[in-house]
Each structure stands twice: as structure tokens, then as C-alpha cells.
């Protein structure tokens, strides 16, 4: 049994679905169901005894202690976070609460649980912290990609809060001996991505005939990884990562945002052409850039590749095609997210949980 936090979010839900598709080890999924948590994503697991969903906050120490005592997981995989940079600019409070204070409380609850274990259970236990490349700050155009030893230079309230959580995780290992692993991954894309993020927003707006808003000149470079490759990296680190180590996860797919938008438009032109025959790229509009917008992130994933033999299965070309196809095939999921109906979905499916 493993305990996953934030398993109703984009990456966490993909992780839970992939985990249970591979074997029968059960998952306890602790998620607060903020706006970003969507149980409809996990609808295929309804009635599946291997998936125990608990709506709750990682900062609720009593709840986490109870879950750990009751289910005795062999590992905790910590995804739960406030994750959207724009939201952190408008208001950072939730980011401080969940990403920093929540992670601290989770670490303390996990430490108490781990301290109570003996022998093989204690030595096999793992706490895997899922983090981001954004903690490293912004790279100059020709600078080498981020390695695990790059200085922490977070620039947004989001990345600062994630950086703080990384430091707490590190300290709980060095001070208390907690068996931790940390992954710092580049931008993810793929199925079930909330349409406030670049790729799903472009797909959804394009199909709705709306403008495709690109920040500034669109030349912000991000390193893109298909979400299922991120999940496979986490599984591999959980299985064989060295305790206390950090592993960067990326797919060597650096691209400026504007190029991503053109690729999405070209795929939509091919798979779902506009009725008037024009390209979706005619809907692109440039909007005022985000304050403090980092220009470039790039991940050097050689440590993970060399030490643990991990490699992404998808190239950007195969992954983005799968992603666009997924959105075309799941208009109901998109519509429920956009209308807010996914918030009622839990009520309808699970009763007043
Ligand atoms: N999306 C990316 O490109 C990316 C890249 C690298 C790392 N990450 C990291 O991966 C993790 C997951 O990212 P995501 O994109 O899936 O985020 P997301 O916003 O889609 O999902 C976050 C989930 O956490 C839950 N949550 C939030 N606060 C909580 C709390 N206090 N207690 C319990 N649950 C809570 C939400 O309900 C939601 O289901 C985050 O830690 C993020 O920093 C994301």
C-alpha cells in the first residue's frame, strides 16, 4: 500500500491510474479537492477496492496520522500542492499554507509514523517529494541545463514555496534521518490537464473559436515532458533512488511557448479542421507578459538516466499528438471542468463525503 497526496490533480491522478494499471498494490489517495482536484478524472476507479480516496488536507496532522496508522503504507508520494504560477501572483497565501506549512506538517506526521516502524518496514519506507524545475530560476539562452547541483533561485511565489518545501524535505533527511527522495521535473503535459495551463488552454480555446492568448513575445522556453513519462520516472526513483538524493526529470524538449502554440494549432488543423478552412493559428493574440516571467527552463536529466536507467517513452511529437487527440476525444471532461460541474461530480458520485 502506498499513500499518495494530491492524487486527484493532473499529475497525481495520472500517477494513480498508471500505478493501478500496472499492479494491484493499493493506493490511499489524500486530496483536499481544491479547484484543481477533480475526482471525475479517477472515475474509472470507482468501486475499485485498490483505490481508497480520502478528501482532506495534508496539513491536517490528526487525519494524516490516522491514515498512516490505519493503512501502514510502505511509501508516501507527495504531489499535493498549489501549482499555478499566475494564481500565486494574485494571492500567495494558499501556496504558503499548502506547499510550505502543509509539507512541514506532512513531514512531521510521516516522521512520527516512520519512527514507530521496526526492522525491514522501517528500512524499506520512503517519502518521495515531487517538485519542479522552477526552483532553479531562469536560465540565460545559452546556459547549460539545470543539474541537481544548480543553485536555488526561485522567482515566483509558487517556485519560492516549492523551493521551501524542497529544503524542508532535505532537512528532515539530514536532521531526522527520514528516508526521502526528491524529484524536480520540467513542465508536464498530457491527459487530464486543467485548462488554465498553456497546452490545454490553447486546445480548448482554439476549438471554442476564442483567442489564443500568448504572454509577451511567446519566446519563454520550457522543457516539456509527457505526464506518463514523469510518472514512470517517479516509480523508478521510488524503486531504486538513493536516499536523500534529488533527481531531475526532463525529456530534452526545450521549446518556446509560441512554437508549442503553433504545433497545437497545426495538429488541430489536421485532426479537426476549422469549418472556414483557416488555420487555428489565426486566433493567436499576444497579451501583456506575466510579471517576473522566467525566460528559460531546461532540465539535465542525465543523473536519472545514468543511475537508474530511466528514459522517457515519448518524444514531444508523439506526446503532443496523443494529448491533442485525448482532448478531442474527451469533450465531456473538458466541459465539466469549464462549467464547474466537476465540483458537483464528487457530490453526485460519492454523496456528501
Ligand atoms: N504540472 C507541472 O508541469 C509540474 C511540473 C513539475 C512538478 N510539478 C509538481 O507536481 C505536483 C502536482 O502538480 P499538478 O500539476 O498535478 O498540480 P494540480 O494543481 O493539478 O494538482 C494538485 C492537487 O493537490 C491537491 N491539493 C492542493 N492542496 C492540498 C492540500 N492542502 N491537501 C491535500 N491536497 C491538496 C489539489 O486538490 C489537486 O488535486 C505539484 O507538487 C507540482 O509542484 C508539476
Short mmCIF file of C-alpha atoms and ligand atoms in Angstrom, two decimals:
data_model
loop_
_atom_site.label_atom_id
_atom_site.label_comp_id
_atom_site.label_asym_id
_atom_site.label_seq_id
_atom_site.Cartn_x
_atom_site.Cartn_y
_atom_site.Cartn_z
CA UNK A 1 0.00 0.00 0.00
CA UNK A 2 1.23 3.50 -0.79
CA UNK A 3 -0.16 6.87 0.26
CA UNK A 4 -0.42 9.47 -2.49
CA UNK A 5 -1.16 13.11 -1.71
CA UNK A 6 -2.79 15.29 -4.37
CA UNK A 7 -3.85 12.26 -6.39
CA UNK A 8 -6.91 14.00 -7.85
CA UNK A 9 -4.76 16.63 -9.56
CA UNK A 10 -3.23 16.43 -13.02
CA UNK A 11 -0.03 14.50 -12.35
CA UNK A 12 -1.18 12.72 -9.20
CA UNK A 13 -4.25 11.28 -10.93
CA UNK A 14 -2.20 10.14 -13.93
CA UNK A 15 0.19 8.53 -11.44
CA UNK A 16 -2.60 6.70 -9.57
CA UNK A 17 -4.22 5.49 -12.81
CA UNK A 18 -0.89 4.23 -14.18
CA UNK A 19 0.07 2.66 -10.84
CA UNK A 20 -3.13 0.60 -10.61
CA UNK A 21 -2.98 -0.29 -14.29
CA UNK A 22 0.40 -1.93 -13.64
CA UNK A 23 -0.18 -3.92 -10.46
CA UNK A 24 -2.53 -4.41 -7.56
CA UNK A 25 -0.70 -2.58 -4.79
CA UNK A 26 -3.43 -0.38 -3.28
CA UNK A 27 -3.30 3.41 -3.09
CA UNK A 28 -4.68 5.66 -0.39
CA UNK A 29 -5.28 8.97 -2.11
CA UNK A 30 -5.41 12.02 0.17
CA UNK A 31 -6.60 15.12 -1.66
CA UNK A 32 -8.28 18.29 -0.45
CA UNK A 33 -10.14 18.70 -3.75
CA UNK A 34 -9.27 22.33 -4.34
CA UNK A 35 -10.40 23.75 -7.70
CA UNK A 36 -7.53 21.69 -9.21
CA UNK A 37 -8.68 18.38 -7.76
CA UNK A 38 -11.06 16.51 -10.00
CA UNK A 39 -12.40 13.10 -8.98
CA UNK A 40 -14.03 12.71 -12.38
CA UNK A 41 -10.50 12.05 -13.64
CA UNK A 42 -10.49 8.94 -11.42
CA UNK A 43 -13.98 7.82 -12.43
CA UNK A 44 -12.63 4.57 -13.89
CA UNK A 45 -11.53 3.56 -10.36
CA UNK A 46 -14.94 3.91 -8.81
CA UNK A 47 -15.79 0.75 -6.89
CA UNK A 48 -12.19 -0.45 -7.17
CA UNK A 49 -11.12 -1.59 -3.70
CA UNK A 50 -7.47 -0.91 -4.55
CA UNK A 51 -8.17 2.85 -4.51
CA UNK A 52 -9.12 4.45 -1.21
CA UNK A 53 -9.98 8.11 -1.70
CA UNK A 54 -9.91 10.43 1.32
CA UNK A 55 -10.87 14.07 0.98
CA UNK A 56 -8.65 16.01 3.36
CA UNK A 57 -5.77 18.40 3.88
CA UNK A 58 -2.12 17.36 4.12
CA UNK A 59 -1.90 19.99 6.87
CA UNK A 60 -4.43 18.10 9.00
CA UNK A 61 -1.93 16.30 11.20
CA UNK A 62 -4.51 14.20 13.01
CA UNK A 63 -6.03 12.96 9.77
CA UNK A 64 -2.65 12.11 8.24
CA UNK A 65 -1.56 10.32 11.44
CA UNK A 66 -4.77 8.30 11.41
CA UNK A 67 -4.33 7.33 7.73
CA UNK A 68 -0.73 6.28 8.30
CA UNK A 69 -1.64 4.19 11.36
CA UNK A 70 -4.64 2.60 9.68
CA UNK A 71 -3.15 1.79 6.29
CA UNK A 72 0.56 1.43 7.15
CA UNK A 73 1.79 2.49 3.68
CA UNK A 74 5.30 1.49 2.69
CA UNK A 75 5.75 4.86 0.95
CA UNK A 76 4.29 8.33 0.66
CA UNK A 77 4.35 10.03 -2.75
CA UNK A 78 3.73 13.73 -2.20
CA UNK A 79 2.15 15.58 -5.13
CA UNK A 80 -0.30 17.85 -3.26
CA UNK A 81 0.45 21.50 -3.89
CA UNK A 82 -0.89 24.74 -5.18
CA UNK A 83 0.68 24.65 -8.61
CA UNK A 84 -0.35 27.55 -10.83
CA UNK A 85 2.15 30.44 -11.08
CA UNK A 86 -0.48 33.01 -12.13
CA UNK A 87 -2.60 32.21 -9.10
CA UNK A 88 0.45 32.60 -6.86
CA UNK A 89 0.94 36.11 -8.24
CA UNK A 90 -2.64 37.09 -7.47
CA UNK A 91 -2.52 35.60 -3.98
CA UNK A 92 0.26 33.56 -2.38
CA UNK A 93 -1.44 32.63 0.90
CA UNK A 94 -2.67 29.20 -0.21
CA UNK A 95 0.77 28.44 -1.64
CA UNK A 96 2.43 29.18 1.69
CA UNK A 97 -0.21 27.20 3.57
CA UNK A 98 -0.13 24.06 1.45
CA UNK A 99 3.30 23.97 -0.13
CA UNK A 100 5.26 25.04 2.94
CA UNK A 101 3.18 24.56 6.08
CA UNK A 102 1.31 21.58 4.65
CA UNK A 103 4.54 19.86 3.63
CA UNK A 104 6.01 20.57 7.06
CA UNK A 105 3.02 19.00 8.83
CA UNK A 106 3.05 16.05 6.45
CA UNK A 107 6.76 15.50 7.12
CA UNK A 108 6.18 15.58 10.86
CA UNK A 109 3.31 13.10 10.67
CA UNK A 110 5.33 10.82 8.40
CA UNK A 111 8.36 11.07 10.68
CA UNK A 112 6.31 10.02 13.70
CA UNK A 113 4.94 7.06 11.72
CA UNK A 114 8.33 6.06 10.34
CA UNK A 115 9.90 6.28 13.83
CA UNK A 116 7.34 3.78 15.08
CA UNK A 117 8.30 1.18 12.45
CA UNK A 118 10.86 -1.57 13.00
CA UNK A 119 13.31 -3.59 11.01
CA UNK A 120 12.50 -4.21 7.38
CA UNK A 121 9.42 -1.98 7.40
CA UNK A 122 11.46 0.93 8.65
CA UNK A 123 14.36 0.48 6.26
CA UNK A 124 12.07 -0.01 3.25
CA UNK A 125 9.96 3.08 3.96
CA UNK A 126 10.21 6.03 1.51
CA UNK A 127 8.92 9.60 1.33
CA UNK A 128 9.06 10.84 -2.26
CA UNK A 129 8.64 14.59 -2.72
CA UNK A 130 7.51 15.71 -6.18
CA UNK A 131 8.95 19.09 -7.09
CA UNK A 132 9.63 21.31 -10.04
CA UNK A 133 12.49 22.73 -12.13
CA UNK A 134 11.14 26.20 -11.39
CA UNK A 135 13.01 26.22 -8.06
CA UNK A 136 16.25 26.74 -10.02
CA UNK A 137 15.15 30.08 -11.50
CA UNK A 138 15.63 31.27 -15.07
CA UNK A 139 18.41 30.29 -17.48
CA UNK A 140 20.25 32.52 -19.97
CA UNK A 141 19.61 31.44 -23.60
CA UNK A 142 22.92 29.59 -23.97
CA UNK A 143 23.45 28.43 -20.36
CA UNK A 144 23.69 24.68 -19.72
CA UNK A 145 20.53 22.94 -18.49
CA UNK A 146 19.80 22.67 -14.75
CA UNK A 147 21.62 19.87 -12.96
CA UNK A 148 20.74 18.75 -9.44
CA UNK A 149 23.51 20.94 -8.02
CA UNK A 150 22.26 24.16 -9.62
CA UNK A 151 21.65 26.93 -7.07
CA UNK A 152 18.09 27.51 -5.94
CA UNK A 153 16.92 30.86 -7.38
CA UNK A 154 13.11 30.75 -7.33
CA UNK A 155 11.45 33.82 -8.84
CA UNK A 156 7.69 33.39 -8.37
CA UNK A 157 5.71 32.90 -5.18
CA UNK A 158 4.90 29.40 -6.49
CA UNK A 159 8.52 28.41 -7.09
CA UNK A 160 9.63 30.03 -3.81
CA UNK A 161 7.08 27.94 -1.92
CA UNK A 162 8.17 24.77 -3.72
CA UNK A 163 11.83 25.62 -3.03
CA UNK A 164 10.99 26.00 0.66
CA UNK A 165 9.29 22.60 0.65
CA UNK A 166 12.34 21.02 -1.02
CA UNK A 167 14.54 22.46 1.72
CA UNK A 168 12.26 21.11 4.44
CA UNK A 169 12.34 17.64 2.88
CA UNK A 170 16.13 17.80 2.68
CA UNK A 171 16.40 18.95 6.29
CA UNK A 172 14.11 16.17 7.55
CA UNK A 173 16.51 13.71 5.94
CA UNK A 174 19.70 15.27 7.22
CA UNK A 175 18.41 16.10 10.70
CA UNK A 176 15.99 13.30 11.39
CA UNK A 177 17.16 10.60 9.00
CA UNK A 178 13.78 10.42 7.25
CA UNK A 179 14.26 8.29 4.09
CA UNK A 180 13.39 10.90 1.46
CA UNK A 181 13.74 11.19 -2.30
CA UNK A 182 13.08 14.36 -4.30
CA UNK A 183 12.31 14.74 -7.99
CA UNK A 184 12.48 18.08 -9.80
CA UNK A 185 10.63 17.83 -13.08
CA UNK A 186 10.15 20.11 -16.06
CA UNK A 187 6.75 21.19 -17.45
CA UNK A 188 4.30 18.34 -17.86
CA UNK A 189 1.57 17.97 -20.45
CA UNK A 190 -0.92 15.24 -21.29
CA UNK A 191 -4.43 13.96 -20.47
CA UNK A 192 -6.50 15.47 -17.62
CA UNK A 193 -4.54 18.74 -17.55
CA UNK A 194 -6.61 21.60 -16.13
CA UNK A 195 -7.33 24.06 -18.96
CA UNK A 196 -5.72 27.02 -17.19
CA UNK A 197 -2.29 25.74 -18.24
CA UNK A 198 -0.79 26.56 -21.64
CA UNK A 199 -1.36 23.44 -23.75
CA UNK A 200 -4.91 22.50 -22.68
CA UNK A 201 -5.91 26.18 -22.68
CA UNK A 202 -4.81 26.53 -26.30
CA UNK A 203 -6.63 23.36 -27.37
CA UNK A 204 -9.84 24.30 -25.59
CA UNK A 205 -9.84 27.95 -26.71
CA UNK A 206 -8.99 27.03 -30.28
CA UNK A 207 -11.92 24.63 -30.52
CA UNK A 208 -14.25 27.21 -28.95
CA UNK A 209 -13.24 29.83 -31.54
CA UNK A 210 -11.71 32.01 -28.82
CA UNK A 211 -8.41 33.95 -28.91
CA UNK A 212 -5.25 32.03 -28.07
CA UNK A 213 -3.55 34.31 -25.53
CA UNK A 214 0.25 34.15 -25.62
CA UNK A 215 2.22 36.01 -22.94
CA UNK A 216 4.53 38.74 -24.33
CA UNK A 217 6.64 37.63 -27.30
CA UNK A 218 5.97 33.95 -26.57
CA UNK A 219 9.71 33.27 -26.50
CA UNK A 220 9.71 31.87 -22.96
CA UNK A 221 11.40 28.50 -23.27
CA UNK A 222 10.13 25.50 -21.31
CA UNK A 223 11.27 21.89 -21.29
CA UNK A 224 8.26 19.63 -21.88
CA UNK A 225 7.68 16.10 -20.63
CA UNK A 226 4.67 13.86 -21.30
CA UNK A 227 2.99 13.29 -17.93
CA UNK A 228 3.18 9.50 -18.14
CA UNK A 229 6.95 9.75 -18.51
CA UNK A 230 7.04 11.82 -15.33
CA UNK A 231 5.03 9.07 -13.63
CA UNK A 232 7.43 6.38 -14.83
CA UNK A 233 10.36 8.44 -13.50
CA UNK A 234 8.69 8.72 -10.08
CA UNK A 235 8.07 4.97 -9.99
CA UNK A 236 11.71 4.33 -10.88
CA UNK A 237 13.06 6.76 -8.24
CA UNK A 238 10.74 5.26 -5.65
CA UNK A 239 12.02 1.81 -6.53
CA UNK A 240 15.74 2.44 -6.75
CA UNK A 241 16.62 6.06 -5.90
CA UNK A 242 19.37 6.66 -3.37
CA UNK A 243 18.11 8.08 -0.09
CA UNK A 244 18.41 11.83 0.33
CA UNK A 245 19.14 12.30 -3.36
CA UNK A 246 17.47 14.65 -5.80
CA UNK A 247 16.76 13.55 -9.37
CA UNK A 248 15.97 15.97 -12.18
CA UNK A 249 13.34 14.70 -14.60
CA UNK A 250 13.04 16.02 -18.13
CA UNK A 251 12.68 15.00 -21.73
CA UNK A 252 15.23 17.18 -23.52
CA UNK A 253 12.37 19.00 -25.23
CA UNK A 254 13.08 22.70 -24.94
CA UNK A 255 10.65 24.81 -26.89
CA UNK A 256 9.45 28.42 -26.81
CA UNK A 257 5.79 28.79 -25.88
CA UNK A 258 4.90 30.31 -29.25
CA UNK A 259 6.25 27.21 -31.02
CA UNK A 260 4.13 25.00 -28.77
CA UNK A 261 1.05 27.01 -29.70
CA UNK A 262 1.83 26.67 -33.43
CA UNK A 263 2.34 22.91 -33.04
CA UNK A 264 -1.02 22.57 -31.26
CA UNK A 265 -2.71 24.64 -33.99
CA UNK A 266 -1.16 22.55 -36.75
CA UNK A 267 -2.35 19.31 -35.11
CA UNK A 268 -5.86 20.71 -34.70
CA UNK A 269 -5.80 21.90 -38.33
CA UNK A 270 -5.08 18.29 -39.29
CA UNK A 271 -7.35 16.45 -36.83
CA UNK A 272 -10.30 18.86 -36.50
CA UNK A 273 -10.05 21.50 -39.29
CA UNK A 274 -11.96 24.73 -38.84
CA UNK A 275 -15.17 24.96 -40.83
CA UNK A 276 -13.91 28.04 -42.71
CA UNK A 277 -10.67 26.29 -43.68
CA UNK A 278 -8.47 28.87 -41.90
CA UNK A 279 -5.73 27.77 -39.51
CA UNK A 280 -6.34 27.92 -35.78
CA UNK A 281 -3.10 29.93 -35.62
CA UNK A 282 -5.07 32.97 -36.86
CA UNK A 283 -6.63 33.01 -33.35
CA UNK A 284 -3.25 33.71 -31.67
CA UNK A 285 -3.11 37.03 -29.80
CA UNK A 286 -0.25 38.40 -27.72
CA UNK A 287 -1.16 39.62 -24.22
CA UNK A 288 0.84 41.52 -21.59
CA UNK A 289 3.55 39.31 -20.14
CA UNK A 290 3.32 37.83 -16.66
CA UNK A 291 5.36 39.84 -14.10
CA UNK A 292 8.78 38.30 -13.42
CA UNK A 293 8.18 35.69 -16.14
CA UNK A 294 11.18 33.34 -16.26
CA UNK A 295 12.67 33.21 -19.77
CA UNK A 296 14.03 29.70 -19.88
CA UNK A 297 13.98 26.40 -18.01
CA UNK A 298 15.88 23.33 -19.17
CA UNK A 299 16.49 20.09 -17.34
CA UNK A 300 19.61 17.97 -17.46
CA UNK A 301 18.22 14.50 -16.66
CA UNK A 302 21.47 12.58 -17.09
CA UNK A 303 21.73 11.56 -13.42
CA UNK A 304 18.36 9.79 -13.54
CA UNK A 305 19.21 8.21 -16.88
CA UNK A 306 22.70 7.05 -15.86
CA UNK A 307 21.99 5.94 -12.28
CA UNK A 308 18.53 4.47 -12.64
CA UNK A 309 18.28 3.75 -16.36
CA UNK A 310 15.15 5.88 -16.83
CA UNK A 311 14.26 7.22 -20.27
CA UNK A 312 11.10 8.94 -21.48
CA UNK A 313 8.95 6.79 -23.76
CA UNK A 314 7.51 9.71 -25.73
CA UNK A 315 9.13 12.33 -27.91
CA UNK A 316 7.44 15.71 -27.93
CA UNK A 317 5.93 14.90 -31.31
CA UNK A 318 4.29 11.65 -30.17
CA UNK A 319 3.25 13.03 -26.78
CA UNK A 320 1.64 16.19 -28.07
CA UNK A 321 -0.30 14.26 -30.72
CA UNK A 322 -1.65 11.90 -28.04
CA UNK A 323 -2.56 14.90 -25.91
CA UNK A 324 -4.46 16.77 -28.62
CA UNK A 325 -6.25 13.54 -29.55
CA UNK A 326 -7.18 12.96 -25.90
CA UNK A 327 -8.79 16.40 -25.62
CA UNK A 328 -10.68 15.85 -28.87
CA UNK A 329 -11.99 12.53 -27.56
CA UNK A 330 -12.98 13.83 -24.09
CA UNK A 331 -15.17 16.91 -24.62
CA UNK A 332 -17.32 15.89 -21.63
CA UNK A 333 -14.38 16.06 -19.21
CA UNK A 334 -13.41 19.47 -20.58
CA UNK A 335 -17.00 20.79 -20.47
CA UNK A 336 -17.41 19.72 -16.84
CA UNK A 337 -14.18 21.43 -15.86
CA UNK A 338 -15.14 24.60 -17.69
CA UNK A 339 -18.67 24.76 -16.32
CA UNK A 340 -17.50 23.87 -12.81
CA UNK A 341 -19.73 20.77 -12.92
CA UNK A 342 -16.75 18.64 -11.87
CA UNK A 343 -17.09 20.21 -8.41
CA UNK A 344 -20.56 18.73 -8.10
CA UNK A 345 -19.42 15.43 -9.56
CA UNK A 346 -17.95 14.27 -6.28
CA UNK A 347 -21.21 15.09 -4.52
CA UNK A 348 -23.22 13.20 -7.10
CA UNK A 349 -20.94 10.16 -7.20
CA UNK A 350 -19.84 9.92 -3.61
CA UNK A 351 -22.70 11.56 -1.72
CA UNK A 352 -21.96 14.17 0.91
CA UNK A 353 -18.45 12.90 1.62
N1 LIG B 1 2.33 20.48 -13.70
C1 LIG B 1 3.65 20.51 -13.93
O1 LIG B 1 4.07 20.77 -15.05
C2 LIG B 1 4.62 20.16 -12.82
C3 LIG B 1 5.96 20.02 -13.15
C4 LIG B 1 6.85 19.64 -12.13
C5 LIG B 1 6.42 19.44 -10.85
N2 LIG B 1 5.10 19.61 -10.56
C6 LIG B 1 4.67 19.34 -9.17
O2 LIG B 1 3.87 18.17 -9.21
C7 LIG B 1 2.85 18.23 -8.23
C8 LIG B 1 1.49 18.01 -8.87
O3 LIG B 1 1.29 19.03 -9.85
P1 LIG B 1 -0.07 19.09 -10.70
O4 LIG B 1 0.23 19.82 -11.94
O5 LIG B 1 -0.68 17.75 -10.75
O6 LIG B 1 -0.94 20.03 -9.75
P2 LIG B 1 -2.52 20.21 -9.69
O7 LIG B 1 -2.73 21.63 -9.24
O8 LIG B 1 -3.16 19.73 -10.93
O9 LIG B 1 -2.97 19.22 -8.51
C9 LIG B 1 -2.70 19.46 -7.17
C10 LIG B 1 -3.60 18.55 -6.34
O10 LIG B 1 -3.28 18.76 -4.96
C11 LIG B 1 -4.49 18.90 -4.24
N3 LIG B 1 -4.23 19.75 -3.06
C12 LIG B 1 -3.94 21.06 -3.05
N4 LIG B 1 -3.78 21.48 -1.78
C13 LIG B 1 -3.93 20.39 -0.98
C14 LIG B 1 -3.85 20.18 0.42
N5 LIG B 1 -3.58 21.17 1.26
N6 LIG B 1 -4.05 18.93 0.89
C15 LIG B 1 -4.34 17.90 0.06
N7 LIG B 1 -4.44 18.05 -1.27
C16 LIG B 1 -4.23 19.29 -1.79
C17 LIG B 1 -5.47 19.53 -5.21
O11 LIG B 1 -6.82 19.31 -4.84
C18 LIG B 1 -5.09 18.86 -6.51
O12 LIG B 1 -5.81 17.66 -6.69
C19 LIG B 1 3.00 19.58 -7.54
O13 LIG B 1 3.71 19.40 -6.34
C20 LIG B 1 3.80 20.41 -8.53
O14 LIG B 1 4.57 21.39 -7.87
C21 LIG B 1 4.18 19.96 -11.50
#
